[in-house]
PDB file of C-alpha atoms in Angstrom:
ATOM      1  CA  PHE I 260     -30.109   5.450 -18.879  1.00 87.00           C
ATOM      2  CA  VAL I 261     -31.898   2.663 -20.617  1.00 88.00           C
ATOM      3  CA  SER I 262     -33.499  -0.067 -18.358  1.00 86.00           C
ATOM      4  CA  THR I 263     -34.853  -3.503 -19.024  1.00 84.00           C
ATOM      5  CA  GLY I 264     -37.934  -3.268 -21.441  1.00 80.00           C
ATOM      6  CA  ASN I 265     -36.041  -0.183 -23.214  1.00 82.00           C
ATOM      7  CA  GLU I 266     -37.439   2.176 -20.732  1.00 83.00           C
ATOM      8  CA  VAL I 267     -35.380   5.503 -21.073  1.00 86.00           C
ATOM      9  CA  ILE I 268     -34.685   8.233 -18.638  1.00 85.00           C
ATOM     10  CA  THR I 269     -32.491  11.185 -19.358  1.00 86.00           C
ATOM     11  CA  LYS I 270     -32.221  12.670 -15.891  1.00 83.00           C
ATOM     12  CA  GLY I 271     -31.285  11.312 -12.377  1.00 79.00           C
ATOM     13  CA  ASP I 272     -34.425  12.415 -10.747  1.00 81.00           C
ATOM     14  CA  GLU I 273     -36.693  10.888 -13.238  1.00 81.00           C
ATOM     15  CA  GLU I 274     -38.913   8.041 -12.294  1.00 82.00           C
ATOM     16  CA  LEU I 275     -38.218   4.690 -14.117  1.00 79.00           C
ATOM     17  CA  SER I 276     -41.223   2.672 -14.718  1.00 78.00           C
ATOM     18  CA  THR I 277     -40.918  -1.252 -14.034  1.00 75.00           C
ATOM     19  CA  SER I 278     -41.843  -3.908 -16.177  1.00 73.00           C
ATOM     20  CA  ASP I 279     -44.394  -6.420 -15.267  1.00 75.00           C
ATOM     21  CA  LYS I 280     -42.323  -9.205 -16.554  1.00 79.00           C
ATOM     22  CA  THR I 281     -38.468  -9.361 -15.871  1.00 81.00           C
ATOM     23  CA  PRO I 282     -36.323 -11.164 -18.384  1.00 84.00           C
ATOM     24  CA  GLN I 283     -34.169 -14.095 -17.189  1.00 85.00           C
ATOM     25  CA  MET I 284     -30.993 -11.790 -17.424  1.00 91.00           C
ATOM     26  CA  PRO I 285     -32.149  -8.059 -16.838  1.00 90.00           C
ATOM     27  CA  THR I 286     -29.856  -5.369 -18.482  1.00 90.00           C
ATOM     28  CA  TYR I 287     -29.295  -1.732 -17.712  1.00 89.00           C
ATOM     29  CA  HIS I 288     -27.404   0.636 -20.061  1.00 90.00           C
ATOM     30  CA  LEU I 289     -25.916   4.093 -19.240  1.00 91.00           C
ATOM     31  CA  LYS I 290     -25.200   5.232 -22.543  1.00 90.00           C
ATOM     32  CA  ARG I 291     -22.883   7.987 -23.756  1.00 89.00           C
ATOM     33  CA  ALA I 292     -22.837   9.838 -27.280  1.00 88.00           C
ATOM     34  CA  ASP I 293     -19.601   8.481 -28.125  1.00 87.00           C
ATOM     35  CA  GLY I 294     -20.523   4.767 -27.401  1.00 84.00           C
ATOM     36  CA  SER I 295     -18.282   4.665 -24.294  1.00 88.00           C
ATOM     37  CA  GLY I 296     -21.044   3.615 -21.884  1.00 92.00           C
ATOM     38  CA  ILE I 297     -21.418   0.992 -19.526  1.00 95.00           C
ATOM     39  CA  THR I 298     -23.917  -2.088 -19.471  1.00 94.00           C
ATOM     40  CA  LEU I 299     -24.796  -3.998 -16.306  1.00 94.00           C
ATOM     41  CA  VAL I 300     -26.095  -7.596 -16.896  1.00 95.00           C
ATOM     42  CA  ASN I 301     -27.655  -9.468 -14.054  1.00 94.00           C
ATOM     43  CA  ILE I 302     -26.664 -13.103 -15.256  1.00 94.00           C
ATOM     44  CA  GLY I 303     -28.121 -14.855 -12.229  1.00 91.00           C
ATOM     45  CA  VAL I 304     -26.446 -17.922 -10.681  1.00 92.00           C
ATOM     46  CA  GLY I 305     -24.013 -20.770 -12.244  1.00 93.00           C
ATOM     47  CA  PRO I 306     -21.401 -21.304 -14.683  1.00 95.00           C
ATOM     48  CA  SER I 307     -23.912 -21.912 -17.555  1.00 95.00           C
ATOM     49  CA  ASN I 308     -25.538 -18.592 -17.130  1.00 95.00           C
ATOM     50  CA  ALA I 309     -21.970 -17.048 -16.931  1.00 96.00           C
ATOM     51  CA  LYS I 310     -21.203 -18.831 -20.459  1.00 97.00           C
ATOM     52  CA  THR I 311     -24.298 -17.956 -22.099  1.00 96.00           C
ATOM     53  CA  ALA I 312     -24.107 -14.284 -21.223  1.00 96.00           C
ATOM     54  CA  THR I 313     -20.424 -13.888 -22.075  1.00 97.00           C
ATOM     55  CA  ASP I 314     -20.826 -15.919 -25.355  1.00 96.00           C
ATOM     56  CA  HIS I 315     -23.319 -13.528 -26.610  1.00 96.00           C
ATOM     57  CA  ILE I 316     -21.674 -10.236 -25.267  1.00 96.00           C
ATOM     58  CA  ALA I 317     -18.363 -11.032 -26.755  1.00 96.00           C
ATOM     59  CA  VAL I 318     -20.016 -10.616 -30.251  1.00 95.00           C
ATOM     60  CA  LEU I 319     -20.376  -6.767 -29.418  1.00 93.00           C
ATOM     61  CA  ARG I 320     -16.721  -6.594 -28.975  1.00 92.00           C
ATOM     62  CA  PRO I 321     -16.691  -4.673 -25.513  1.00 93.00           C
ATOM     63  CA  HIS I 322     -13.566  -2.857 -24.406  1.00 93.00           C
ATOM     64  CA  ALA I 323     -13.618  -5.021 -20.951  1.00 95.00           C
ATOM     65  CA  TRP I 324     -15.900  -6.827 -18.787  1.00 96.00           C
ATOM     66  CA  LEU I 325     -15.914  -7.150 -14.917  1.00 97.00           C
ATOM     67  CA  MET I 326     -17.451  -9.699 -12.633  1.00 97.00           C
ATOM     68  CA  VAL I 327     -19.009  -8.031  -9.534  1.00 95.00           C
ATOM     69  CA  GLY I 328     -20.684 -10.538  -7.353  1.00 92.00           C
ATOM     70  CA  HIS I 329     -20.838 -12.299  -4.181  1.00 92.00           C
ATOM     71  CA  CYS I 330     -18.555 -15.222  -3.008  1.00 93.00           C
ATOM     72  CA  ALA I 331     -17.972 -17.432  -0.021  1.00 90.00           C
ATOM     73  CA  GLY I 332     -14.843 -16.305   2.055  1.00 91.00           C
ATOM     74  CA  LEU I 333     -12.483 -19.322   2.594  1.00 90.00           C
ATOM     75  CA  ARG I 334     -10.391 -17.612   5.254  1.00 91.00           C
ATOM     76  CA  ASN I 335     -11.099 -17.183   8.822  1.00 88.00           C
ATOM     77  CA  THR I 336      -9.547 -13.820   8.839  1.00 89.00           C
ATOM     78  CA  GLN I 337     -12.271 -12.598   6.279  1.00 88.00           C
ATOM     79  CA  ALA I 338     -15.152 -10.776   7.498  1.00 86.00           C
ATOM     80  CA  LEU I 339     -18.578 -10.567   5.821  1.00 86.00           C
ATOM     81  CA  GLY I 340     -18.659  -7.522   3.398  1.00 87.00           C
ATOM     82  CA  ASP I 341     -14.875  -7.790   2.737  1.00 91.00           C
ATOM     83  CA  PHE I 342     -13.820  -7.626  -0.976  1.00 94.00           C
ATOM     84  CA  VAL I 343     -11.721 -10.318  -2.971  1.00 96.00           C
ATOM     85  CA  LEU I 344      -9.748  -9.025  -6.073  1.00 97.00           C
ATOM     86  CA  ALA I 345      -8.889 -12.215  -8.013  1.00 97.00           C
ATOM     87  CA  HIS I 346      -5.447 -12.836  -9.532  1.00 97.00           C
ATOM     88  CA  ALA I 347      -5.935 -16.283 -10.222  1.00 97.00           C
ATOM     89  CA  TYR I 348      -8.601 -18.973 -10.735  1.00 97.00           C
ATOM     90  CA  LEU I 349      -9.324 -22.370  -9.884  1.00 95.00           C
ATOM     91  CA  ARG I 350     -11.658 -23.854 -12.677  1.00 96.00           C
ATOM     92  CA  GLU I 351     -14.060 -26.401 -11.537  1.00 93.00           C
ATOM     93  CA  ASP I 352     -16.869 -24.991 -13.521  1.00 94.00           C
ATOM     94  CA  HIS I 353     -16.385 -27.299 -16.251  1.00 94.00           C
ATOM     95  CA  VAL I 354     -18.683 -25.545 -19.011  1.00 96.00           C
ATOM     96  CA  LEU I 355     -15.609 -24.343 -20.931  1.00 96.00           C
ATOM     97  CA  ASP I 356     -13.366 -27.451 -20.680  1.00 95.00           C
ATOM     98  CA  ASP I 357     -13.869 -28.311 -24.446  1.00 95.00           C
ATOM     99  CA  ASP I 358     -13.348 -24.782 -25.653  1.00 96.00           C
ATOM    100  CA  LEU I 359     -10.482 -23.699 -23.263  1.00 96.00           C
ATOM    101  CA  PRO I 360      -8.504 -26.834 -21.526  1.00 96.00           C
ATOM    102  CA  VAL I 361      -8.206 -26.441 -17.898  1.00 94.00           C
ATOM    103  CA  TRP I 362      -4.336 -26.432 -18.170  1.00 95.00           C
ATOM    104  CA  VAL I 363      -4.319 -23.116 -19.957  1.00 95.00           C
ATOM    105  CA  PRO I 364      -3.500 -20.491 -17.305  1.00 95.00           C
ATOM    106  CA  ILE I 365      -5.859 -17.358 -17.002  1.00 96.00           C
ATOM    107  CA  PRO I 366      -3.569 -14.557 -16.223  1.00 94.00           C
ATOM    108  CA  ALA I 367      -4.544 -11.364 -14.321  1.00 95.00           C
ATOM    109  CA  LEU I 368      -4.480  -8.230 -16.355  1.00 95.00           C
ATOM    110  CA  ALA I 369      -2.481  -5.420 -14.653  1.00 94.00           C
ATOM    111  CA  GLU I 370      -4.731  -2.729 -16.228  1.00 95.00           C
ATOM    112  CA  ILE I 371      -7.934  -4.307 -14.892  1.00 96.00           C
ATOM    113  CA  GLN I 372      -6.422  -4.996 -11.453  1.00 96.00           C
ATOM    114  CA  ILE I 373      -5.060  -1.386 -11.014  1.00 96.00           C
ATOM    115  CA  ALA I 374      -8.651  -0.110 -12.043  1.00 96.00           C
ATOM    116  CA  LEU I 375     -10.453  -2.273  -9.648  1.00 97.00           C
ATOM    117  CA  GLU I 376      -8.180  -1.523  -6.675  1.00 96.00           C
ATOM    118  CA  THR I 377      -8.165   2.230  -7.296  1.00 96.00           C
ATOM    119  CA  ALA I 378     -12.060   2.198  -7.465  1.00 96.00           C
ATOM    120  CA  VAL I 379     -12.202   0.369  -4.127  1.00 95.00           C
ATOM    121  CA  ALA I 380      -9.866   3.026  -2.496  1.00 95.00           C
ATOM    122  CA  GLN I 381     -11.904   5.815  -3.907  1.00 95.00           C
ATOM    123  CA  VAL I 382     -15.276   4.446  -2.954  1.00 93.00           C
ATOM    124  CA  THR I 383     -14.254   3.309   0.439  1.00 90.00           C
ATOM    125  CA  LYS I 384     -12.015   6.181   1.144  1.00 92.00           C
ATOM    126  CA  LEU I 385      -9.345   3.891   2.569  1.00 91.00           C
ATOM    127  CA  GLU I 386      -5.748   3.463   1.866  1.00 91.00           C
ATOM    128  CA  GLY I 387      -2.632   1.483   3.002  1.00 92.00           C
ATOM    129  CA  PHE I 388      -3.188  -1.168   5.550  1.00 92.00           C
ATOM    130  CA  GLU I 389      -6.890  -0.266   6.017  1.00 92.00           C
ATOM    131  CA  LEU I 390      -7.572  -0.916   2.342  1.00 92.00           C
ATOM    132  CA  LYS I 391      -5.626  -4.275   2.494  1.00 91.00           C
ATOM    133  CA  ARG I 392      -7.593  -5.127   5.444  1.00 90.00           C
ATOM    134  CA  ILE I 393     -10.972  -5.065   3.755  1.00 89.00           C
ATOM    135  CA  MET I 394      -9.692  -6.159   0.212  1.00 93.00           C
ATOM    136  CA  ARG I 395      -7.928  -9.456  -0.287  1.00 94.00           C
ATOM    137  CA  THR I 396      -6.117 -10.342  -3.412  1.00 95.00           C
ATOM    138  CA  GLY I 397      -5.850 -14.250  -4.186  1.00 96.00           C
ATOM    139  CA  THR I 398      -7.297 -17.216  -6.172  1.00 97.00           C
ATOM    140  CA  VAL I 399     -10.873 -17.462  -6.447  1.00 97.00           C
ATOM    141  CA  ALA I 400     -12.436 -20.886  -7.083  1.00 95.00           C
ATOM    142  CA  THR I 401     -15.507 -21.392  -9.355  1.00 95.00           C
ATOM    143  CA  ILE I 402     -17.579 -24.595  -8.977  1.00 92.00           C
ATOM    144  CA  ASP I 403     -20.746 -25.905 -10.650  1.00 89.00           C
ATOM    145  CA  ASN I 404     -22.262 -27.625  -7.413  1.00 82.00           C
ATOM    146  CA  ARG I 405     -24.380 -24.981  -5.310  1.00 76.00           C
ATOM    147  CA  ASN I 406     -24.288 -27.262  -2.428  1.00 73.00           C
ATOM    148  CA  TRP I 407     -20.512 -28.321  -2.492  1.00 70.00           C
ATOM    149  CA  GLU I 408     -20.203 -27.790   1.233  1.00 68.00           C
ATOM    150  CA  LEU I 409     -22.894 -30.393   2.135  1.00 64.00           C
ATOM    151  CA  ARG I 410     -20.781 -33.236   0.432  1.00 64.00           C
ATOM    152  CA  ASP I 411     -17.797 -35.054   1.871  1.00 61.00           C
ATOM    153  CA  GLN I 412     -15.545 -32.370   2.349  1.00 60.00           C
ATOM    154  CA  SER I 413     -12.164 -34.166   1.889  1.00 62.00           C
ATOM    155  CA  GLY I 414     -12.263 -33.571  -1.899  1.00 66.00           C
ATOM    156  CA  PRO I 415     -13.372 -30.019  -2.324  1.00 75.00           C
ATOM    157  CA  VAL I 416     -11.747 -28.846   0.700  1.00 80.00           C
ATOM    158  CA  GLN I 417      -8.425 -30.389  -0.215  1.00 80.00           C
ATOM    159  CA  ARG I 418      -8.287 -28.870  -3.427  1.00 84.00           C
ATOM    160  CA  LEU I 419      -9.278 -25.551  -2.293  1.00 86.00           C
ATOM    161  CA  SER I 420      -6.486 -25.625   0.329  1.00 86.00           C
ATOM    162  CA  GLN I 421      -3.834 -26.806  -2.394  1.00 89.00           C
ATOM    163  CA  SER I 422      -4.951 -23.924  -4.696  1.00 91.00           C
ATOM    164  CA  ARG I 423      -4.696 -21.527  -1.889  1.00 94.00           C
ATOM    165  CA  ALA I 424      -7.910 -20.086  -2.658  1.00 94.00           C
ATOM    166  CA  VAL I 425      -9.412 -17.246  -0.837  1.00 95.00           C
ATOM    167  CA  ALA I 426     -13.010 -17.193  -2.110  1.00 95.00           C
ATOM    168  CA  LEU I 427     -15.504 -19.421  -4.011  1.00 94.00           C
ATOM    169  CA  ASP I 428     -18.381 -18.576  -6.362  1.00 94.00           C
ATOM    170  CA  MET I 429     -20.045 -20.055  -9.376  1.00 94.00           C
ATOM    171  CA  GLU I 430     -19.306 -17.586 -12.197  1.00 96.00           C
ATOM    172  CA  SER I 431     -16.079 -15.646 -11.874  1.00 97.00           C
ATOM    173  CA  ALA I 432     -13.768 -18.233 -13.576  1.00 97.00           C
ATOM    174  CA  THR I 433     -16.087 -18.784 -16.322  1.00 98.00           C
ATOM    175  CA  ILE I 434     -16.329 -15.125 -17.158  1.00 98.00           C
ATOM    176  CA  ALA I 435     -12.575 -14.857 -17.180  1.00 98.00           C
ATOM    177  CA  ALA I 436     -11.749 -17.848 -19.166  1.00 97.00           C
ATOM    178  CA  ASN I 437     -14.262 -16.758 -21.779  1.00 97.00           C
ATOM    179  CA  GLY I 438     -12.633 -13.276 -21.788  1.00 96.00           C
ATOM    180  CA  TYR I 439      -9.402 -14.987 -22.340  1.00 95.00           C
ATOM    181  CA  ARG I 440     -10.802 -17.333 -24.962  1.00 95.00           C
ATOM    182  CA  PHE I 441     -12.526 -14.104 -26.946  1.00 94.00           C
ATOM    183  CA  ARG I 442      -9.776 -11.783 -26.020  1.00 93.00           C
ATOM    184  CA  VAL I 443     -11.845  -9.382 -24.033  1.00 95.00           C
ATOM    185  CA  PRO I 444     -10.180  -7.959 -21.156  1.00 95.00           C
ATOM    186  CA  TYR I 445     -11.639  -9.147 -17.841  1.00 97.00           C
ATOM    187  CA  GLY I 446     -11.417  -8.626 -14.126  1.00 97.00           C
ATOM    188  CA  THR I 447     -13.222  -9.942 -10.824  1.00 98.00           C
ATOM    189  CA  LEU I 448     -13.953  -8.045  -7.733  1.00 98.00           C
ATOM    190  CA  LEU I 449     -16.140 -10.182  -5.215  1.00 96.00           C
ATOM    191  CA  CYS I 450     -17.860  -9.464  -1.879  1.00 93.00           C
ATOM    192  CA  VAL I 451     -17.685 -12.058   0.875  1.00 91.00           C
ATOM    193  CA  SER I 452     -21.564 -12.866   1.801  1.00 87.00           C
ATOM    194  CA  ASP I 453     -20.898 -15.949   3.772  1.00 83.00           C
ATOM    195  CA  LYS I 454     -18.224 -18.284   5.169  1.00 84.00           C
ATOM    196  CA  PRO I 455     -19.633 -21.813   5.068  1.00 76.00           C
ATOM    197  CA  LEU I 456     -16.238 -23.341   6.150  1.00 73.00           C
ATOM    198  CA  HIS I 457     -16.457 -21.343   9.316  1.00 68.00           C
ATOM    199  CA  GLY I 458     -20.168 -21.703  10.395  1.00 61.00           C
ATOM    200  CA  GLU I 459     -21.257 -18.313   8.952  1.00 62.00           C
ATOM    201  CA  LEU I 460     -24.102 -19.011   6.614  1.00 63.00           C
ATOM    202  CA  LYS I 461     -26.217 -16.569   4.527  1.00 64.00           C
ATOM    203  CA  LEU I 462     -29.422 -16.336   6.592  1.00 63.00           C
ATOM    204  CA  PRO I 463     -32.226 -14.112   5.625  1.00 64.00           C
ATOM    205  CA  GLY I 464     -31.707 -11.380   8.230  1.00 63.00           C
ATOM    206  CA  MET I 465     -27.870 -11.429   7.954  1.00 60.00           C
ATOM    207  CA  ALA I 466     -28.488 -11.075   4.101  1.00 58.00           C
ATOM    208  CA  SER I 467     -30.643  -8.007   4.244  1.00 54.00           C
ATOM    209  CA  ASP I 468     -28.038  -5.999   6.455  1.00 64.00           C
ATOM    210  CA  PHE I 469     -25.299  -7.179   4.163  1.00 59.00           C
ATOM    211  CA  TYR I 470     -27.243  -5.927   0.971  1.00 56.00           C
ATOM    212  CA  LYS I 471     -28.214  -2.732   2.703  1.00 68.00           C
ATOM    213  CA  THR I 472     -24.399  -1.835   3.801  1.00 69.00           C
ATOM    214  CA  GLN I 473     -22.354  -3.245   0.972  1.00 72.00           C
ATOM    215  CA  VAL I 474     -24.116  -3.879  -2.450  1.00 72.00           C
ATOM    216  CA  ALA I 475     -24.436  -0.219  -3.238  1.00 77.00           C
ATOM    217  CA  ASN I 476     -20.732   0.341  -2.561  1.00 90.00           C
ATOM    218  CA  HIS I 477     -19.856  -2.733  -4.725  1.00 92.00           C
ATOM    219  CA  LEU I 478     -21.688  -1.656  -7.615  1.00 91.00           C
ATOM    220  CA  MET I 479     -20.250   1.744  -7.538  1.00 93.00           C
ATOM    221  CA  ILE I 480     -16.857   0.259  -7.347  1.00 95.00           C
ATOM    222  CA  GLY I 481     -17.549  -1.417 -10.648  1.00 95.00           C
ATOM    223  CA  ILE I 482     -18.884   1.433 -12.193  1.00 95.00           C
ATOM    224  CA  ARG I 483     -15.827   3.693 -11.072  1.00 96.00           C
ATOM    225  CA  ALA I 484     -13.519   0.944 -12.289  1.00 96.00           C
ATOM    226  CA  MET I 485     -15.016   0.918 -15.819  1.00 96.00           C
ATOM    227  CA  GLU I 486     -14.713   4.724 -15.740  1.00 94.00           C
ATOM    228  CA  HIS I 487     -11.027   4.373 -15.097  1.00 95.00           C
ATOM    229  CA  LEU I 488     -10.686   1.866 -18.001  1.00 95.00           C
ATOM    230  CA  ARG I 489     -12.682   4.267 -20.385  1.00 93.00           C
ATOM    231  CA  GLU I 490      -9.906   6.779 -19.765  1.00 92.00           C
ATOM    232  CA  MET I 491      -7.233   4.490 -20.970  1.00 90.00           C
ATOM    233  CA  PRO I 492      -5.993   4.384 -24.594  1.00 86.00           C
ATOM    234  CA  LEU I 493      -7.543   1.114 -26.400  1.00 83.00           C
ATOM    235  CA  GLU I 494      -3.896  -0.124 -26.974  1.00 80.00           C
ATOM    236  CA  ARG I 495      -3.177  -0.157 -23.258  1.00 83.00           C
ATOM    237  CA  ILE I 496      -6.363  -2.015 -22.216  1.00 84.00           C
ATOM    238  CA  GLN I 497      -6.071  -4.657 -24.885  1.00 81.00           C
ATOM    239  CA  SER I 498      -3.388  -6.535 -23.075  1.00 76.00           C
ATOM    240  CA  ARG I 499      -0.773  -8.639 -24.977  1.00 79.00           C
ATOM    241  CA  LYS I 500      -1.527 -11.444 -22.607  1.00 81.00           C
ATOM    242  CA  LEU I 501      -4.822 -12.134 -24.692  1.00 83.00           C
ATOM    243  CA  ARG I 502      -2.684 -12.872 -27.865  1.00 81.00           C
ATOM    244  CA  SER I 503      -0.537 -15.573 -28.850  1.00 83.00           C
ATOM    245  CA  PHE I 504       2.658 -15.232 -30.562  1.00 78.00           C
ATOM    246  CA  GLU I 505       0.895 -15.697 -33.855  1.00 78.00           C
ATOM    247  CA  GLU I 506      -1.717 -13.016 -33.411  1.00 77.00           C
ATOM    248  CA  THR I 507      -1.515  -9.147 -33.805  1.00 69.00           C
ATOM    249  CA  ALA I 508      -0.825  -7.590 -30.313  1.00 63.00           C
ATOM    250  CA  PHE I 509      -3.746  -5.106 -30.378  1.00 57.00           C
ATOM    251  CA  LEU I 510      -7.260  -4.731 -32.047  1.00 52.00           C
TER     252      LEU I 510
END
């Protein structure tokens, strides 16, 4: 395991020294001899960060990337800590508009979706209706205004309603769109941390309880999903949805 600052440990019970200065986007690498390890990047907040990170990561030609983060739940039936598996995106982040027009659909990739759903079931030990109760599949809206709910709500709320969005964040659509742009398989699993349209805001005490109960599970789900993808043949992960009719189907 390689942490920020190139601190290395080789055993699970080893103590990991911490750096005095944390970089803007800390990275953590779980390495394997065959090169099929997992890298975690804490990209921070916002579509600009999401684009910067994925622009650079794409050069390394990763087999896939996943967005695992927090979101605002838009449905009253959602509870704090519920998961959202994105199958479509409403792009209001604007940072990729010149590179990939907003009229280009960003499709869900079946292989990634199945890996994420399987990982949620394994980590939560739920199935059937109980699994569907804590994980909703739907459209995720990504915006570039952190204080969107403080504005006149007729604009953003109407668009969210028309798009049938179930969650809102500031990174997911950017990461998915850049994955589509660079032909890197992508997926999104978010965790509801607040419900601003229904009066449930992210308060200090609530956030600490939320972090304690959900963040560890959420991160483990992302790792499990990547492990499932690692077991797939590359030609299966590299979906033909990422190639135009003029391009070869696989890497």
